[in-house]
Amino acid sequence: MIVMPPLPHARCWTPRPLPVGPRLARGWRITDFAAAGAVVRVGRRSSELDRLLRRAGVRHGAFVGAWNPCSRRAPRWRNDAALARLRAVATRRGIAHHDGAGCAARPAWSEDHLLLLGDWRRAMVLAHRFGQHAVVVVRLHDLARLRVLR
């Protein structure tokens, strides 16, 4: 039996244990999620992100990706095409968004995301549609939280 490292500030919509391995769980913990000059980590607050949400007139948002569906590596061109489709769907549905990225230093890692502004549940639907394991939900004056989908 594999013992999963704790993921603080994670909410799971699947039975335990988490449906991901310890490396992926660690990756979420050490990643800086950034968009429009605001940066946040899971389990932390960000005054820049609060300002961004206030300027947009919303209380919630979520970092959603489309890269590497189901955590299976895909070539850059396929990842970029998937993110472009996610951006198009968000635009068609009238969801305000900013381009963003998730980056970690050790090990060096980077993945493009969108920060979808507004109801985080709509973001979760899109994340599921694009094969993502989780989204990072942000709320005004609150900690960033990981919502595990699969």
mmCIF file of C-alpha atoms in Angstrom:
data_model
loop_
_atom_site.group_PDB
_atom_site.id
_atom_site.type_symbol
_atom_site.label_atom_id
_atom_site.label_comp_id
_atom_site.label_asym_id
_atom_site.label_seq_id
_atom_site.Cartn_x
_atom_site.Cartn_y
_atom_site.Cartn_z
ATOM 1 C CA MET A 1 0.000 0.000 0.000
ATOM 2 C CA ILE A 2 1.338 3.420 -0.972
ATOM 3 C CA VAL A 3 1.072 6.102 1.684
ATOM 4 C CA MET A 4 0.278 9.454 0.104
ATOM 5 C CA PRO A 5 2.022 12.548 1.423
ATOM 6 C CA PRO A 6 -0.412 15.026 2.910
ATOM 7 C CA LEU A 7 -1.805 17.645 0.576
ATOM 8 C CA PRO A 8 -2.764 20.582 2.768
ATOM 9 C CA HIS A 9 -5.673 22.630 1.553
ATOM 10 C CA ALA A 10 -6.823 19.966 -0.903
ATOM 11 C CA ARG A 11 -10.428 18.974 -1.348
ATOM 12 C CA CYS A 12 -11.010 15.683 -3.123
ATOM 13 C CA TRP A 13 -14.037 14.743 -5.138
ATOM 14 C CA THR A 14 -12.811 11.174 -5.350
ATOM 15 C CA PRO A 15 -12.411 8.465 -2.714
ATOM 16 C CA ARG A 16 -9.117 8.314 -0.857
ATOM 17 C CA PRO A 17 -6.282 7.705 -1.465
ATOM 18 C CA LEU A 18 -5.647 10.501 -3.920
ATOM 19 C CA PRO A 19 -5.749 9.254 -7.501
ATOM 20 C CA VAL A 20 -2.237 10.576 -8.140
ATOM 21 C CA GLY A 21 1.227 9.526 -7.116
ATOM 22 C CA PRO A 22 3.466 11.258 -4.584
ATOM 23 C CA ARG A 23 5.497 13.029 -7.284
ATOM 24 C CA LEU A 24 2.435 14.716 -8.750
ATOM 25 C CA ALA A 25 1.145 15.634 -5.279
ATOM 26 C CA ARG A 26 4.513 17.217 -4.462
ATOM 27 C CA GLY A 27 4.421 19.067 -7.768
ATOM 28 C CA TRP A 28 1.184 20.792 -6.825
ATOM 29 C CA ARG A 29 2.579 21.800 -3.438
ATOM 30 C CA ILE A 30 5.743 23.446 -4.802
ATOM 31 C CA THR A 31 4.256 25.146 -7.865
ATOM 32 C CA ASP A 32 3.777 28.896 -8.179
ATOM 33 C CA PHE A 33 0.579 29.625 -10.109
ATOM 34 C CA ALA A 34 0.754 33.000 -11.860
ATOM 35 C CA ALA A 35 -1.487 35.136 -14.063
ATOM 36 C CA ALA A 36 -1.593 38.849 -14.887
ATOM 37 C CA GLY A 37 1.224 39.626 -12.443
ATOM 38 C CA ALA A 38 -0.335 37.755 -9.504
ATOM 39 C CA VAL A 39 1.320 34.662 -8.008
ATOM 40 C CA VAL A 40 -0.054 32.160 -5.493
ATOM 41 C CA ARG A 41 0.747 28.720 -4.091
ATOM 42 C CA VAL A 42 -1.656 26.119 -2.789
ATOM 43 C CA GLY A 43 -2.300 26.830 0.895
ATOM 44 C CA ARG A 44 -1.263 30.477 0.711
ATOM 45 C CA ARG A 45 -2.890 33.848 0.142
ATOM 46 C CA SER A 46 -1.865 36.442 -2.383
ATOM 47 C CA SER A 47 -2.628 40.143 -2.094
ATOM 48 C CA GLU A 48 -1.860 40.547 -5.820
ATOM 49 C CA LEU A 49 -4.460 37.915 -6.642
ATOM 50 C CA ASP A 50 -6.968 39.625 -4.343
ATOM 51 C CA ARG A 51 -6.419 42.864 -6.265
ATOM 52 C CA LEU A 52 -6.853 41.042 -9.582
ATOM 53 C CA LEU A 53 -10.140 39.473 -8.436
ATOM 54 C CA ARG A 54 -11.436 42.808 -7.101
ATOM 55 C CA ARG A 55 -10.560 44.589 -10.364
ATOM 56 C CA ALA A 56 -12.468 41.893 -12.274
ATOM 57 C CA GLY A 57 -15.447 42.276 -9.935
ATOM 58 C CA VAL A 58 -15.456 38.603 -8.885
ATOM 59 C CA ARG A 59 -14.896 36.731 -5.628
ATOM 60 C CA HIS A 60 -13.612 33.458 -7.108
ATOM 61 C CA GLY A 61 -11.385 32.107 -9.830
ATOM 62 C CA ALA A 62 -9.513 28.954 -10.732
ATOM 63 C CA PHE A 63 -6.289 28.058 -12.468
ATOM 64 C CA VAL A 64 -7.172 25.490 -15.117
ATOM 65 C CA GLY A 65 -4.853 23.810 -17.562
ATOM 66 C CA ALA A 66 -5.266 21.687 -20.645
ATOM 67 C CA TRP A 67 -1.726 20.347 -20.931
ATOM 68 C CA ASN A 68 -0.804 16.687 -20.454
ATOM 69 C CA PRO A 69 -4.318 15.249 -20.019
ATOM 70 C CA CYS A 70 -4.540 12.652 -17.234
ATOM 71 C CA SER A 71 -0.908 13.517 -16.379
ATOM 72 C CA ARG A 72 0.404 11.809 -19.496
ATOM 73 C CA ARG A 73 3.093 13.795 -21.246
ATOM 74 C CA ALA A 74 2.100 15.156 -24.615
ATOM 75 C CA PRO A 75 4.161 17.050 -27.190
ATOM 76 C CA ARG A 76 4.251 20.837 -26.896
ATOM 77 C CA TRP A 77 2.211 21.358 -30.074
ATOM 78 C CA ARG A 78 -0.597 19.147 -28.742
ATOM 79 C CA ASN A 79 -0.561 20.884 -25.353
ATOM 80 C CA ASP A 80 -0.683 24.316 -26.978
ATOM 81 C CA ALA A 81 -3.582 23.228 -29.200
ATOM 82 C CA ALA A 82 -5.496 21.912 -26.174
ATOM 83 C CA LEU A 83 -4.941 25.179 -24.284
ATOM 84 C CA ALA A 84 -6.131 27.137 -27.325
ATOM 85 C CA ARG A 85 -9.323 25.017 -27.358
ATOM 86 C CA LEU A 86 -9.811 25.670 -23.621
ATOM 87 C CA ARG A 87 -9.365 29.404 -24.216
ATOM 88 C CA ALA A 88 -11.900 29.291 -27.073
ATOM 89 C CA VAL A 89 -14.457 27.418 -24.950
ATOM 90 C CA ALA A 90 -14.032 29.892 -22.085
ATOM 91 C CA THR A 91 -14.479 32.812 -24.480
ATOM 92 C CA ARG A 92 -17.553 31.232 -26.087
ATOM 93 C CA ARG A 93 -19.116 30.670 -22.657
ATOM 94 C CA GLY A 94 -18.399 34.245 -21.605
ATOM 95 C CA ILE A 95 -15.909 33.306 -18.882
ATOM 96 C CA ALA A 96 -13.390 36.100 -18.301
ATOM 97 C CA HIS A 97 -9.848 34.760 -18.143
ATOM 98 C CA HIS A 98 -6.150 35.583 -18.099
ATOM 99 C CA ASP A 99 -3.268 33.581 -19.517
ATOM 100 C CA GLY A 100 -1.183 32.083 -16.763
ATOM 101 C CA ALA A 101 1.386 29.458 -15.921
ATOM 102 C CA GLY A 102 2.395 27.086 -13.200
ATOM 103 C CA CYS A 103 6.134 26.977 -12.501
ATOM 104 C CA ALA A 104 8.329 25.129 -10.038
ATOM 105 C CA ALA A 105 12.077 25.469 -9.515
ATOM 106 C CA ARG A 106 13.110 22.026 -8.237
ATOM 107 C CA PRO A 107 12.639 20.090 -10.354
ATOM 108 C CA ALA A 108 12.357 22.690 -13.084
ATOM 109 C CA TRP A 109 8.824 22.497 -14.426
ATOM 110 C CA SER A 110 6.418 24.783 -16.221
ATOM 111 C CA GLU A 111 2.943 24.439 -17.681
ATOM 112 C CA ASP A 112 0.639 27.042 -19.214
ATOM 113 C CA HIS A 113 -2.790 27.583 -17.638
ATOM 114 C CA LEU A 114 -5.703 29.953 -17.732
ATOM 115 C CA LEU A 115 -6.984 31.802 -14.699
ATOM 116 C CA LEU A 116 -10.742 31.600 -15.172
ATOM 117 C CA LEU A 117 -12.554 34.342 -13.266
ATOM 118 C CA GLY A 118 -15.895 33.744 -11.619
ATOM 119 C CA ASP A 119 -17.595 30.592 -10.391
ATOM 120 C CA TRP A 120 -14.934 27.946 -9.756
ATOM 121 C CA ARG A 121 -17.453 25.147 -10.399
ATOM 122 C CA ARG A 122 -17.612 26.127 -14.074
ATOM 123 C CA ALA A 123 -13.832 25.889 -14.135
ATOM 124 C CA MET A 124 -13.998 22.388 -12.688
ATOM 125 C CA VAL A 125 -16.364 21.285 -15.450
ATOM 126 C CA LEU A 126 -13.922 22.551 -18.057
ATOM 127 C CA ALA A 127 -10.956 20.966 -16.291
ATOM 128 C CA HIS A 128 -12.718 17.619 -16.279
ATOM 129 C CA ARG A 129 -13.562 18.001 -19.963
ATOM 130 C CA PHE A 130 -9.885 18.644 -20.735
ATOM 131 C CA GLY A 131 -8.648 15.646 -18.734
ATOM 132 C CA GLN A 132 -7.139 17.495 -15.784
ATOM 133 C CA HIS A 133 -6.656 15.946 -12.347
ATOM 134 C CA ALA A 134 -7.243 19.153 -10.404
ATOM 135 C CA VAL A 135 -7.741 22.899 -10.396
ATOM 136 C CA VAL A 136 -6.361 25.517 -8.025
ATOM 137 C CA VAL A 137 -9.287 27.503 -6.669
ATOM 138 C CA VAL A 138 -8.692 31.047 -5.470
ATOM 139 C CA ARG A 139 -11.087 33.155 -3.428
ATOM 140 C CA LEU A 140 -10.918 36.755 -2.356
ATOM 141 C CA HIS A 141 -9.103 37.031 1.016
ATOM 142 C CA ASP A 142 -8.689 33.248 1.301
ATOM 143 C CA LEU A 143 -6.056 30.561 0.812
ATOM 144 C CA ALA A 144 -5.609 28.980 -2.599
ATOM 145 C CA ARG A 145 -6.987 25.449 -2.517
ATOM 146 C CA LEU A 146 -6.458 22.421 -4.688
ATOM 147 C CA ARG A 147 -9.638 20.711 -5.883
ATOM 148 C CA VAL A 148 -8.841 17.181 -7.034
ATOM 149 C CA LEU A 149 -11.227 15.888 -9.670
ATOM 150 C CA ARG A 150 -10.051 12.390 -10.550
#
